[in-house]
Amino acid sequence: MATYESATSRLGRLLTMVPWLLNRQGVDLASAARELGVSEAQVVDDLELLFVCGLPGHYPDDLIDAQWEDGRVYVSNADTIARPLRLGRDEALALIVALRALRDTPGLTEHDAIDRALAKLEAAAGDAAATAASVTVDLEQPLDPELSARLRDGLVRQRRLHLRYTVASRDETTERDVDPIRVVGVDGRWYLEAWCHRAVGVRLFRLDRIEELTVLEEDGTPPADLPPRELGAGVYRAAPEDLEVTLHLEPSAAWVAETFPVERVDRREDGSLEVVLRVADPRWLQRLVWRAAGQVRVLAPAELVGAVARGAVGAVEGHTQADGLD
């Protein structure tokens, strides 16, 4: 099965590959592939892509030239990429703050490498490094040191983990075995990304919802052909089989369309919205509608409209009986 590669990963390799080849003119294709950590076919694919890369203008002299027909690689007209990159003040500041936050990431093992890179960057940045000292990255979720230590142990030794985990959308606690992939911080919270044997797929687990974590003495290597998961747009990913729901949002409930991933938004003249989204478990949506007290209404599908109505009626009846009213 072919391994998926994101555009970001390929761009990073190309930016590394071009100056490397410029300084090793005539290197044989096999050696280039071995040093770059990819197959010979992938090197050829990258070289073919370089033919359409270069400076604006798209004339022959503007594009990178690459040759490899005789089994040896030659790259020219790429001096701009070969120059050392210079960080601006804001870029250096952002990188220093990010490295300091990365150093505190649970499950991270390369602290020495980060400390060395940070020391070099701070020395080169000068005044920007002093400014960075006043900037902190504040993650809302407190991290249990004991949980962090066990998690780091499982990641370092690549051991399978047994979790007792609370699924907030279903208000239930589950037991599951997972093979850890990485720990990531998204929107102020820490998540464990892992291959879940119960779900038979990659899942994200909020660390503050892990009630128990046990490191098992079993190999915890995830499947090798898993595609990387991009988290720039948040942690939620709708699946094609999820239920498609249409909601009416009053102007005061417009935050729903901004908070949850929606597939379509139609704005009405009165400022209200009609949105379409997908949900894996309708129960959390029912609770949202009940809490919104008329500001959010389900328009479709019909079975969910009925379930929301029945739940609201049941809640009212239960409340009146508790108060001793007829």
Short mmCIF file of C-alpha atoms in Angstrom, two decimals:
data_model
loop_
_atom_site.label_atom_id
_atom_site.label_comp_id
_atom_site.label_asym_id
_atom_site.label_seq_id
_atom_site.Cartn_x
_atom_site.Cartn_y
_atom_site.Cartn_z
CA MET A 1 0.00 0.00 0.00
CA ALA A 2 1.39 3.40 -0.95
CA THR A 3 2.25 5.78 1.88
CA TYR A 4 0.49 9.14 1.80
CA GLU A 5 2.73 12.21 1.91
CA SER A 6 1.43 15.69 2.65
CA ALA A 7 2.39 18.68 0.53
CA THR A 8 4.10 20.18 3.58
CA SER A 9 6.35 17.14 4.02
CA ARG A 10 7.31 17.10 0.35
CA LEU A 11 8.05 20.82 0.30
CA GLY A 12 10.34 20.41 3.30
CA ARG A 13 12.25 17.64 1.54
CA LEU A 14 12.60 19.64 -1.67
CA LEU A 15 13.96 22.66 0.19
CA THR A 16 16.54 20.37 1.80
CA MET A 17 17.30 18.40 -1.36
CA VAL A 18 18.10 21.30 -3.70
CA PRO A 19 21.03 22.82 -1.76
CA TRP A 20 22.26 19.30 -0.92
CA LEU A 21 22.42 18.39 -4.62
CA LEU A 22 23.93 21.74 -5.59
CA ASN A 23 26.90 20.97 -3.36
CA ARG A 24 27.23 17.39 -4.67
CA GLN A 25 27.08 17.78 -8.43
CA GLY A 26 27.23 14.41 -10.20
CA VAL A 27 26.17 12.34 -7.19
CA ASP A 28 24.74 9.01 -8.34
CA LEU A 29 20.99 8.51 -8.02
CA ALA A 30 21.23 5.59 -5.60
CA SER A 31 23.46 7.54 -3.20
CA ALA A 32 21.14 10.55 -3.34
CA ALA A 33 18.12 8.38 -2.55
CA ARG A 34 19.92 6.72 0.38
CA GLU A 35 21.10 10.01 1.89
CA LEU A 36 17.73 11.71 1.45
CA GLY A 37 15.90 8.71 2.92
CA VAL A 38 13.59 8.07 -0.04
CA SER A 39 13.44 5.70 -3.01
CA GLU A 40 15.18 6.37 -6.33
CA ALA A 41 11.76 6.69 -7.95
CA GLN A 42 10.83 9.39 -5.43
CA VAL A 43 14.04 11.31 -6.17
CA VAL A 44 13.18 11.22 -9.89
CA ASP A 45 9.61 12.43 -9.13
CA ASP A 46 11.06 15.31 -7.10
CA LEU A 47 13.52 16.24 -9.84
CA GLU A 48 10.69 16.28 -12.38
CA LEU A 49 8.77 18.64 -10.09
CA LEU A 50 11.78 20.97 -9.90
CA PHE A 51 11.48 21.58 -13.66
CA VAL A 52 8.41 23.76 -12.97
CA CYS A 53 9.86 25.49 -9.91
CA GLY A 54 11.80 28.72 -9.85
CA LEU A 55 11.41 32.49 -9.94
CA PRO A 56 8.32 34.31 -11.29
CA GLY A 57 8.28 34.74 -15.05
CA HIS A 58 8.28 31.08 -16.12
CA TYR A 59 10.99 31.61 -18.75
CA PRO A 60 13.62 28.85 -19.10
CA ASP A 61 16.22 30.90 -17.23
CA ASP A 62 13.80 31.38 -14.32
CA LEU A 63 13.31 27.67 -13.60
CA ILE A 64 15.54 25.14 -11.87
CA ASP A 65 17.37 22.81 -14.23
CA ALA A 66 17.93 19.16 -13.23
CA GLN A 67 19.52 16.31 -15.17
CA TRP A 68 19.86 12.64 -14.19
CA GLU A 69 19.62 10.62 -17.41
CA ASP A 70 23.08 9.02 -17.01
CA GLY A 71 22.37 7.94 -13.42
CA ARG A 72 24.12 10.96 -11.95
CA VAL A 73 22.29 14.05 -10.75
CA TYR A 74 23.15 17.62 -11.75
CA VAL A 75 21.18 20.66 -10.56
CA SER A 76 21.68 24.25 -11.72
CA ASN A 77 19.98 27.65 -11.80
CA ALA A 78 18.92 27.27 -8.14
CA ASP A 79 21.31 29.67 -6.42
CA THR A 80 18.47 31.53 -4.72
CA ILE A 81 17.45 28.43 -2.77
CA ALA A 82 21.08 27.60 -2.01
CA ARG A 83 21.59 30.82 -0.04
CA PRO A 84 21.38 30.50 3.78
CA LEU A 85 17.97 31.46 5.13
CA ARG A 86 17.87 34.58 7.30
CA LEU A 87 15.29 34.88 10.03
CA GLY A 88 13.62 38.21 10.67
CA ARG A 89 13.13 39.46 14.23
CA ASP A 90 9.50 38.31 14.40
CA GLU A 91 10.38 34.92 12.90
CA ALA A 92 13.19 34.39 15.41
CA LEU A 93 10.90 35.39 18.30
CA ALA A 94 8.17 33.00 17.16
CA LEU A 95 10.65 30.15 16.74
CA ILE A 96 12.19 30.67 20.19
CA VAL A 97 8.76 30.71 21.87
CA ALA A 98 7.71 27.59 19.93
CA LEU A 99 10.88 25.70 20.90
CA ARG A 100 10.40 26.56 24.56
CA ALA A 101 6.81 25.29 24.40
CA LEU A 102 7.95 22.16 22.53
CA ARG A 103 10.47 21.42 25.27
CA ASP A 104 7.57 20.98 27.71
CA THR A 105 5.60 18.64 25.44
CA PRO A 106 4.73 15.35 27.19
CA GLY A 107 6.20 12.27 25.56
CA LEU A 108 9.05 14.21 23.96
CA THR A 109 12.44 12.53 24.22
CA GLU A 110 14.77 14.80 22.21
CA HIS A 111 15.23 17.46 24.92
CA ASP A 112 18.99 17.71 24.34
CA ALA A 113 18.53 18.46 20.64
CA ILE A 114 15.94 21.13 21.43
CA ASP A 115 18.17 22.71 24.08
CA ARG A 116 21.10 22.87 21.65
CA ALA A 117 18.98 24.38 18.89
CA LEU A 118 17.44 26.85 21.32
CA ALA A 119 20.83 27.95 22.65
CA LYS A 120 22.14 28.59 19.13
CA LEU A 121 19.02 30.46 18.12
CA GLU A 122 19.02 32.63 21.26
CA ALA A 123 22.68 33.49 20.74
CA ALA A 124 22.06 34.50 17.13
CA ALA A 125 18.81 36.35 17.84
CA GLY A 126 20.27 38.81 20.35
CA ASP A 127 17.57 41.24 21.53
CA ALA A 128 14.77 39.08 20.12
CA ALA A 129 15.73 36.32 22.58
CA ALA A 130 15.29 38.73 25.50
CA THR A 131 11.85 39.72 24.21
CA ALA A 132 10.86 36.06 23.92
CA ALA A 133 11.40 35.63 27.67
CA SER A 134 8.25 37.69 28.30
CA VAL A 135 6.11 35.50 26.02
CA THR A 136 4.63 32.21 27.22
CA VAL A 137 2.42 29.58 25.65
CA ASP A 138 -0.42 28.87 28.06
CA LEU A 139 -2.16 25.53 27.59
CA GLU A 140 -5.49 25.42 29.40
CA GLN A 141 -5.25 21.75 30.29
CA PRO A 142 -3.11 20.90 33.34
CA LEU A 143 -0.93 17.86 32.80
CA ASP A 144 -0.65 15.09 35.39
CA PRO A 145 3.11 14.45 35.85
CA GLU A 146 2.55 10.76 36.62
CA LEU A 147 0.40 10.28 33.52
CA SER A 148 2.98 12.17 31.47
CA ALA A 149 5.78 9.91 32.72
CA ARG A 150 3.90 6.71 31.83
CA LEU A 151 2.95 8.12 28.46
CA ARG A 152 6.56 9.07 27.73
CA ASP A 153 7.67 5.56 28.71
CA GLY A 154 5.20 4.01 26.29
CA LEU A 155 6.28 6.30 23.45
CA VAL A 156 10.01 5.82 24.02
CA ARG A 157 9.82 2.03 24.29
CA GLN A 158 7.00 1.80 21.72
CA ARG A 159 4.75 -0.17 24.07
CA ARG A 160 1.01 -0.69 23.77
CA LEU A 161 -1.12 1.32 26.20
CA HIS A 162 -4.32 0.32 27.98
CA LEU A 163 -6.63 3.28 28.54
CA ARG A 164 -9.65 3.85 30.70
CA TYR A 165 -11.10 6.77 28.77
CA THR A 166 -14.17 8.99 29.15
CA VAL A 167 -16.06 9.69 25.91
CA ALA A 168 -17.72 13.01 26.68
CA SER A 169 -20.10 12.94 23.71
CA ARG A 170 -21.63 9.69 24.96
CA ASP A 171 -21.07 10.31 28.67
CA GLU A 172 -19.52 6.87 29.12
CA THR A 173 -16.19 5.38 30.16
CA THR A 174 -14.52 2.88 27.84
CA GLU A 175 -11.60 0.47 28.06
CA ARG A 176 -9.30 0.18 25.04
CA ASP A 177 -5.78 -0.76 23.93
CA VAL A 178 -3.92 1.69 21.71
CA ASP A 179 -0.55 1.95 19.96
CA PRO A 180 0.79 5.48 20.58
CA ILE A 181 1.87 7.67 17.66
CA ARG A 182 2.52 11.10 19.19
CA VAL A 183 1.33 13.70 21.68
CA VAL A 184 0.10 16.99 20.22
CA GLY A 185 -1.17 20.29 21.58
CA VAL A 186 -4.21 21.70 19.78
CA ASP A 187 -6.34 24.70 20.81
CA GLY A 188 -4.81 24.79 24.30
CA ARG A 189 -5.24 21.07 25.07
CA TRP A 190 -3.02 17.98 24.96
CA TYR A 191 -4.04 14.96 22.91
CA LEU A 192 -2.63 11.48 22.44
CA GLU A 193 -2.81 10.38 18.81
CA ALA A 194 -2.84 6.58 18.62
CA TRP A 195 -3.96 3.55 16.66
CA CYS A 196 -7.01 2.31 18.57
CA HIS A 197 -7.58 -1.46 18.41
CA ARG A 198 -11.18 -1.06 19.53
CA ALA A 199 -12.06 1.44 16.77
CA VAL A 200 -9.58 -0.11 14.29
CA GLY A 201 -8.37 3.33 13.29
CA VAL A 202 -6.41 6.39 14.35
CA ARG A 203 -8.04 8.34 17.17
CA LEU A 204 -7.23 11.39 19.32
CA PHE A 205 -7.60 11.08 23.10
CA ARG A 206 -7.71 14.16 25.31
CA LEU A 207 -5.23 13.59 28.10
CA ASP A 208 -7.49 15.11 30.76
CA ARG A 209 -10.14 12.49 29.90
CA ILE A 210 -7.82 9.53 30.43
CA GLU A 211 -8.80 8.16 33.85
CA GLU A 212 -6.16 5.40 33.86
CA LEU A 213 -3.18 4.61 31.65
CA THR A 214 -1.22 1.35 31.88
CA VAL A 215 1.91 0.59 29.86
CA LEU A 216 1.66 -2.98 28.58
CA GLU A 217 4.66 -5.16 27.80
CA GLU A 218 3.44 -5.68 24.25
CA ASP A 219 4.77 -4.16 21.05
CA GLY A 220 2.92 -0.90 20.39
CA THR A 221 4.16 -0.09 16.90
CA PRO A 222 1.30 1.48 14.88
CA PRO A 223 0.65 0.32 11.28
CA ALA A 224 3.40 1.61 9.00
CA ASP A 225 1.15 2.97 6.23
CA LEU A 226 -0.91 5.45 8.27
CA PRO A 227 -1.39 8.83 6.55
CA PRO A 228 -0.28 11.88 8.56
CA ARG A 229 -3.13 13.76 10.18
CA GLU A 230 -3.21 17.53 9.63
CA LEU A 231 -4.48 19.30 12.75
CA GLY A 232 -4.33 22.90 11.60
CA ALA A 233 -8.13 23.06 11.28
CA GLY A 234 -8.73 21.44 14.69
CA VAL A 235 -9.12 17.92 16.01
CA TYR A 236 -12.59 17.05 14.71
CA ARG A 237 -12.93 15.19 11.42
CA ALA A 238 -16.34 14.28 10.05
CA ALA A 239 -16.66 10.87 8.42
CA PRO A 240 -18.80 10.18 5.33
CA GLU A 241 -20.98 7.82 7.33
CA ASP A 242 -21.76 10.45 10.01
CA LEU A 243 -25.32 11.75 10.20
CA GLU A 244 -25.97 14.89 8.14
CA VAL A 245 -27.93 17.43 10.18
CA THR A 246 -29.50 20.76 9.21
CA LEU A 247 -29.83 23.39 11.95
CA HIS A 248 -31.52 26.77 12.23
CA LEU A 249 -29.47 29.19 14.33
CA GLU A 250 -30.84 32.44 15.71
CA PRO A 251 -28.35 35.36 15.50
CA SER A 252 -27.40 34.87 19.15
CA ALA A 253 -26.41 31.25 18.36
CA ALA A 254 -24.18 32.07 15.39
CA TRP A 255 -21.23 30.92 17.52
CA VAL A 256 -22.26 27.32 16.77
CA ALA A 257 -21.27 27.75 13.10
CA GLU A 258 -17.94 29.24 14.18
CA THR A 259 -17.18 26.60 16.80
CA PHE A 260 -18.05 23.36 15.00
CA PRO A 261 -16.98 22.24 11.49
CA VAL A 262 -19.90 22.86 9.15
CA GLU A 263 -20.33 21.87 5.51
CA ARG A 264 -22.63 24.72 4.49
CA VAL A 265 -23.82 28.03 5.93
CA ASP A 266 -26.75 30.05 4.53
CA ARG A 267 -27.40 33.48 6.05
CA ARG A 268 -31.01 34.77 6.16
CA GLU A 269 -32.16 38.39 5.93
CA ASP A 270 -33.06 38.45 9.63
CA GLY A 271 -29.49 37.48 10.59
CA SER A 272 -30.29 33.85 11.37
CA LEU A 273 -28.31 31.00 9.84
CA GLU A 274 -29.12 27.63 8.33
CA VAL A 275 -26.15 25.29 8.61
CA VAL A 276 -25.41 21.73 7.57
CA LEU A 277 -22.95 19.63 9.56
CA ARG A 278 -22.18 15.98 10.22
CA VAL A 279 -22.28 14.37 13.66
CA ALA A 280 -21.03 10.96 14.73
CA ASP A 281 -23.23 10.82 17.84
CA PRO A 282 -26.49 12.85 17.77
CA ARG A 283 -26.80 12.79 21.57
CA TRP A 284 -24.39 15.67 22.13
CA LEU A 285 -26.32 17.70 19.53
CA GLN A 286 -29.60 17.03 21.33
CA ARG A 287 -28.07 18.35 24.56
CA LEU A 288 -26.84 21.44 22.70
CA VAL A 289 -30.34 22.14 21.34
CA TRP A 290 -31.94 21.72 24.78
CA ARG A 291 -29.42 24.02 26.44
CA ALA A 292 -29.86 26.66 23.72
CA ALA A 293 -33.53 27.11 24.70
CA GLY A 294 -34.98 27.86 21.27
CA GLN A 295 -31.91 29.54 19.78
CA VAL A 296 -30.94 26.32 17.96
CA ARG A 297 -33.50 24.15 16.14
CA VAL A 298 -33.05 20.91 14.22
CA LEU A 299 -34.63 21.05 10.75
CA ALA A 300 -33.49 17.66 9.43
CA PRO A 301 -33.41 14.69 9.51
CA ALA A 302 -36.94 14.02 10.70
CA GLU A 303 -35.95 11.28 13.15
CA LEU A 304 -33.61 13.65 14.98
CA VAL A 305 -36.27 16.38 15.07
CA GLY A 306 -38.59 13.87 16.75
CA ALA A 307 -35.93 12.69 19.21
CA VAL A 308 -35.20 16.29 20.29
CA ALA A 309 -38.90 17.00 20.77
CA ARG A 310 -39.51 13.82 22.76
CA GLY A 311 -36.51 14.53 24.97
CA ALA A 312 -37.71 18.06 25.68
CA VAL A 313 -41.22 16.84 26.54
CA GLY A 314 -39.80 14.15 28.80
CA ALA A 315 -37.63 16.67 30.61
CA VAL A 316 -40.61 18.98 31.21
CA GLU A 317 -42.78 16.12 32.47
CA GLY A 318 -40.05 14.92 34.78
CA HIS A 319 -39.60 18.43 36.15
CA THR A 320 -43.33 18.95 36.83
CA GLN A 321 -43.63 15.53 38.54
CA ALA A 322 -40.65 16.34 40.73
CA ASP A 323 -42.39 19.57 41.76
CA GLY A 324 -45.64 17.72 42.49
CA LEU A 325 -47.55 19.54 39.74
CA ASP A 326 -50.24 18.10 37.45
#
